[in-house]
XYZ file of C-alpha atoms in Angstrom:
353
model
C 0.000 0.000 0.000
C 1.097 3.565 -0.754
C 0.556 6.556 1.522
C -0.257 10.208 0.906
C -0.303 13.021 3.440
C -2.617 15.812 2.351
C -3.759 19.233 3.499
C -6.717 21.477 2.759
C -4.802 24.199 4.631
C -7.592 24.656 7.156
C -6.612 27.449 9.533
C -9.015 27.277 12.448
C -7.814 28.419 15.834
C -6.412 25.758 18.121
C -9.280 24.721 20.439
C -6.890 23.992 23.291
C -4.439 26.903 23.176
C -6.580 29.430 21.266
C -3.639 30.113 18.937
C -4.038 30.492 15.168
C -1.352 30.344 12.513
C -0.891 33.555 10.571
C -1.398 33.027 6.854
C 2.361 33.085 6.337
C 2.910 30.570 9.138
C 0.315 28.206 7.677
C 1.987 28.212 4.273
C 5.313 27.383 5.918
C 3.600 24.754 8.063
C 2.249 22.920 5.017
C 5.633 22.974 3.281
C 7.208 21.609 6.472
C 4.599 18.831 6.541
C 5.555 17.812 3.011
C 9.283 17.818 3.773
C 8.731 15.676 6.867
C 6.417 13.338 4.950
C 9.142 12.737 2.371
C 11.721 12.135 5.088
C 9.401 9.646 6.797
C 8.710 7.585 3.708
C 5.313 8.794 2.544
C 4.805 8.329 -1.189
C 2.863 11.499 -1.920
C 1.742 14.862 -0.601
C -1.539 16.438 -1.633
C -2.988 19.938 -1.485
C -6.724 20.363 -1.945
C -8.573 23.359 -3.350
C -11.048 25.498 -1.450
C -12.280 29.053 -1.969
C -13.375 30.338 1.426
C -12.506 30.308 5.124
C -11.124 28.579 7.101
C -9.165 27.213 4.120
C -6.128 28.900 2.542
C -5.767 26.443 -0.349
C -7.198 28.507 -3.200
C -4.026 28.033 -5.315
C -2.787 24.442 -4.990
C -0.599 24.682 -8.098
C 1.458 27.429 -6.461
C 1.673 25.676 -3.099
C 2.693 22.401 -4.745
C 5.349 24.241 -6.745
C 6.855 25.537 -3.500
C 6.735 21.988 -2.125
C 8.390 20.688 -5.306
C 11.350 22.993 -4.689
C 11.702 21.775 -1.088
C 11.461 18.036 -1.892
C 12.956 15.639 -4.429
C 11.088 12.317 -4.434
C 7.582 12.591 -3.057
C 4.742 12.638 -5.587
C 2.580 15.782 -5.653
C -1.205 15.502 -5.836
C -4.134 17.886 -6.154
C -6.630 16.582 -3.592
C -8.744 17.753 -5.404
C -8.444 20.410 -8.107
C -11.948 21.837 -8.600
C -11.928 21.532 -12.372
C -15.660 22.235 -12.612
C -14.952 25.959 -12.101
C -11.498 26.315 -13.685
C -10.388 27.357 -17.174
C -8.810 24.246 -18.752
C -6.301 26.366 -20.685
C -5.027 27.941 -17.460
C -5.032 24.530 -15.745
C -3.095 22.947 -18.619
C -0.464 25.682 -18.494
C -0.103 25.910 -14.701
C 0.088 22.205 -14.023
C 2.349 21.430 -16.995
C 4.689 24.041 -15.502
C 4.493 22.295 -12.127
C 5.107 18.969 -13.866
C 8.403 20.341 -15.208
C 9.473 22.011 -11.976
C 8.852 18.771 -10.071
C 10.494 16.664 -12.793
C 7.368 14.645 -13.437
C 6.066 14.081 -9.910
C 2.562 15.493 -10.540
C -0.632 13.429 -10.086
C -3.746 15.412 -11.008
C -6.853 14.567 -8.951
C -9.877 16.389 -10.366
C -13.420 16.857 -9.108
C -16.330 19.224 -8.752
C -15.501 19.956 -5.097
C -17.778 19.723 -2.080
C -17.986 23.367 -1.058
C -20.803 25.246 -2.854
C -19.219 28.637 -2.193
C -16.986 28.380 -5.258
C -19.758 28.263 -7.856
C -20.861 31.926 -7.684
C -17.210 32.989 -7.560
C -16.562 31.445 -10.967
C -19.856 32.035 -12.711
C -21.599 28.669 -12.832
C -24.538 27.279 -10.897
C -24.374 24.222 -8.665
C -26.808 22.489 -11.036
C -24.259 22.800 -13.854
C -21.352 21.297 -11.921
C -21.287 17.847 -13.538
C -21.813 19.053 -17.083
C -19.146 21.691 -16.518
C -16.690 19.171 -15.058
C -17.125 16.730 -17.947
C -16.617 19.416 -20.601
C -13.565 20.947 -18.925
C -12.029 17.514 -18.318
C -12.329 16.535 -21.978
C -10.732 19.811 -23.056
C -7.909 19.512 -20.517
C -7.094 16.020 -21.800
C -6.948 17.289 -25.364
C -4.768 20.258 -24.415
C -2.205 17.931 -22.817
C -2.384 15.176 -25.439
C -2.738 17.162 -28.677
C -1.441 20.251 -30.448
C -3.144 22.777 -32.734
C -6.538 22.252 -31.124
C -9.738 23.725 -32.476
C -12.580 23.429 -29.977
C -15.967 24.885 -29.116
C -17.996 24.400 -25.933
C -20.301 25.985 -23.374
C -18.070 26.992 -20.481
C -15.317 29.016 -22.134
C -14.651 30.806 -25.404
C -13.828 28.776 -28.493
C -10.261 27.795 -29.378
C -8.777 27.916 -32.863
C -5.534 26.106 -33.641
C -4.216 26.364 -30.054
C -1.211 24.608 -28.544
C -0.627 25.307 -24.853
C 2.880 25.765 -23.514
C 4.762 24.301 -21.839
C 3.976 20.789 -22.933
C 3.869 18.384 -19.954
C 7.121 16.877 -18.690
C 5.537 13.425 -18.337
C 4.425 11.610 -21.436
C 0.958 11.603 -19.883
C 0.146 13.419 -16.639
C -1.864 10.936 -14.535
C -5.441 12.040 -13.904
C -7.483 10.651 -10.996
C -11.179 11.339 -10.452
C -12.313 12.412 -7.006
C -15.275 10.348 -5.817
C -17.495 11.445 -2.951
C -21.180 11.697 -3.755
C -22.219 10.820 -7.306
C -21.936 8.015 -9.849
C -21.346 10.676 -12.487
C -17.719 10.953 -11.327
C -17.146 7.191 -11.252
C -18.784 6.909 -14.680
C -16.426 9.511 -16.148
C -13.411 7.748 -14.631
C -14.481 4.300 -15.817
C -15.254 5.501 -19.337
C -11.675 6.717 -19.641
C -10.015 3.860 -17.737
C -8.575 6.231 -15.141
C -8.181 5.849 -11.346
C -10.556 7.151 -8.699
C -9.836 8.630 -5.287
C -12.636 8.122 -2.763
C -12.975 10.929 -0.233
C -14.107 8.467 2.478
C -14.435 11.134 5.174
C -17.937 12.045 6.334
C -20.117 8.971 5.832
C -20.285 5.230 6.545
C -18.375 2.773 4.386
C -21.457 1.675 2.439
C -21.867 5.045 0.701
C -18.336 5.078 -0.693
C -18.291 1.337 -1.424
C -21.385 1.721 -3.610
C -19.509 4.276 -5.720
C -16.376 2.116 -5.915
C -18.430 -0.932 -6.891
C -20.146 1.141 -9.580
C -16.741 2.238 -10.878
C -15.571 -1.372 -11.183
C -18.799 -2.442 -12.886
C -18.511 0.365 -15.416
C -14.850 -0.391 -16.081
C -15.958 -3.847 -17.192
C -18.743 -2.308 -19.299
C -16.208 -0.145 -21.148
C -13.899 -3.096 -21.790
C -11.356 -2.611 -18.999
C -10.300 -5.214 -16.454
C -11.761 -4.175 -13.062
C -9.332 -6.453 -11.220
C -6.605 -4.009 -12.284
C -8.467 -0.903 -11.111
C -6.367 1.750 -9.372
C -8.157 3.210 -6.337
C -7.179 5.675 -3.638
C -9.010 6.372 -0.410
C -9.071 9.176 2.075
C -9.785 8.705 5.753
C -11.464 10.529 8.541
C -9.543 12.133 11.362
C -6.127 10.765 12.345
C -4.924 10.629 15.913
C -2.579 7.927 17.195
C -1.958 7.292 20.876
C -0.923 4.380 23.054
C -4.580 3.578 23.776
C -7.923 4.306 22.127
C -9.082 6.152 25.246
C -6.080 8.467 25.198
C -6.475 9.154 21.481
C -10.162 10.053 21.872
C -9.446 12.342 24.819
C -6.694 14.228 23.002
C -8.456 14.467 19.654
C -11.975 15.344 20.811
C -11.476 19.162 21.001
C -10.192 19.203 17.418
C -13.024 17.013 16.160
C -15.687 19.100 17.873
C -14.258 22.340 16.496
C -14.190 21.125 12.905
C -17.604 19.448 13.147
C -19.155 22.835 13.920
C -17.726 24.612 10.868
C -19.968 25.427 7.898
C -17.659 23.376 5.646
C -18.228 20.287 7.764
C -21.969 20.805 8.196
C -22.443 21.035 4.423
C -21.430 17.368 4.138
C -24.291 16.291 6.426
C -22.367 13.575 8.204
C -24.734 11.182 10.023
C -22.325 10.614 12.916
C -23.530 12.298 16.083
C -20.132 12.326 17.820
C -16.512 11.208 17.613
C -17.182 7.779 19.104
C -19.795 6.971 16.476
C -17.441 8.132 13.727
C -14.718 5.853 15.078
C -17.048 2.869 15.470
C -19.091 3.247 12.274
C -17.128 5.610 10.080
C -13.654 6.244 8.680
C -12.024 8.139 11.582
C -8.553 6.748 12.380
C -8.403 7.542 16.082
C -6.884 4.993 18.437
C -3.846 2.793 18.934
C -1.578 1.789 16.049
C -2.992 -1.742 16.083
C -6.585 -0.530 15.880
C -5.768 1.856 13.008
C -3.960 -0.886 11.090
C -6.935 -3.187 11.583
C -9.349 -0.513 10.388
C -7.393 0.348 7.233
C -7.195 -3.354 6.348
C -10.961 -3.630 6.941
C -11.586 -0.757 4.522
C -9.102 -2.177 2.024
C -11.020 -5.464 1.998
C -14.119 -3.492 1.003
C -12.582 -0.967 -1.403
C -9.514 -2.718 -2.813
C -7.579 0.545 -2.660
C -3.822 0.723 -3.109
C -3.338 4.309 -1.891
C -4.309 5.581 1.569
C -4.322 9.272 2.357
C -4.379 10.899 5.782
C -4.323 14.447 7.095
C -3.084 16.132 10.268
C -4.756 19.483 9.565
C -6.071 21.298 12.616
C -3.589 19.884 15.103
C -0.877 21.922 16.758
C 2.431 21.877 14.879
C 3.998 19.684 17.550
C 1.133 17.180 17.314
C 1.281 17.216 13.513
C 4.935 16.176 13.680
C 4.189 13.525 16.292
C 1.311 12.038 14.271
C 3.280 11.957 10.994
C 6.200 10.257 12.721
C 4.073 7.728 14.619
C 2.042 6.820 11.535
C 5.208 6.356 9.479
C 6.912 4.227 12.135
C 4.007 2.227 13.615
C 1.473 1.875 10.798
C 3.066 2.207 7.364
C 5.600 -0.658 7.649
C 2.892 -3.131 8.665
C 0.503 -2.139 5.897
C 3.243 -2.218 3.269
C 3.824 -5.852 4.187
C 0.141 -6.753 4.447
C -1.107 -5.025 1.276
C 1.214 -5.280 -1.746
C 0.766 -2.913 -4.667
C 2.177 -2.298 -8.112
C 1.778 1.445 -8.572
C 4.178 4.394 -8.477
C 6.957 2.257 -9.798
C 8.871 3.250 -12.902
C 5.737 2.506 -14.886
C 2.656 4.664 -15.308
C 0.262 5.204 -12.426
C -2.634 3.624 -14.290
C -2.271 -0.107 -14.711
C -2.905 -1.640 -18.098
C -6.633 -2.179 -17.652
C -7.224 -3.794 -21.026
């Protein structure tokens, strides 16, 4: 199994100390997370995209470029890039530039996003999000794969004989499809034989498993081998301690603070408290053994090869502690228990034919 540390750059105040990072401190904090993740053997670092408080991640391409300059091996992911509201020409240019500056370490995870505040900012309605995403995705693929493109669509002005520069560093920049709430995203991924990344954060396993199962079924429909599907999964909260009781006690103030934000409430999680999330949802809060057991349980349901976690919201000292403990107590066991064949010298997407 492969492991990604990711950040949405949430900058709530610390519920225990009352302290808040300045904007500058938070940017440095995220870069420091990525450097430590590389040192501790994580395979990737992701930056999501949000357009409103408490998040500072409105420009993941720029943040990932700064991380690229501070690291040398770790893969760089957009978790996710909200392509439903972005100009594909600008995306093609920005991320091809990042692909060069990172020497081909970019993995593009696209989606429509789960925060409705970005739609009025970029001039589309929430009802248009899936149609917009599909159109912009198809254009982005063409811009990276072809030259001298002539194109006409609904969500940007027409193109006539256009070749974007720079061309990508990689022969083909890997594209993943974020999956959280709709079979429209898994359908788009399956149709193109590309990987999916399940958010797996706010709801019980059954909701996300239904989408993953649909993805595999549709891969077969389109002539791909679903046994070779490439799948990533997020997780709920992460907090490791020597015992489950200690982990719950230490993490509860952070969980309660985030659960009361507008961003969290929008997702309408059915879990009434932290204990229910741990028992019936994806939260990784407990001892190393219990977290290993839970990830294996989810892997048996999802078949995912990539596991992502986040330490957003914790104090900087606790972030460092959690990254180090996860890398030393959890990752080695899961690497042995769950073999994978991705992020080798070959392409991210297995030969699904």
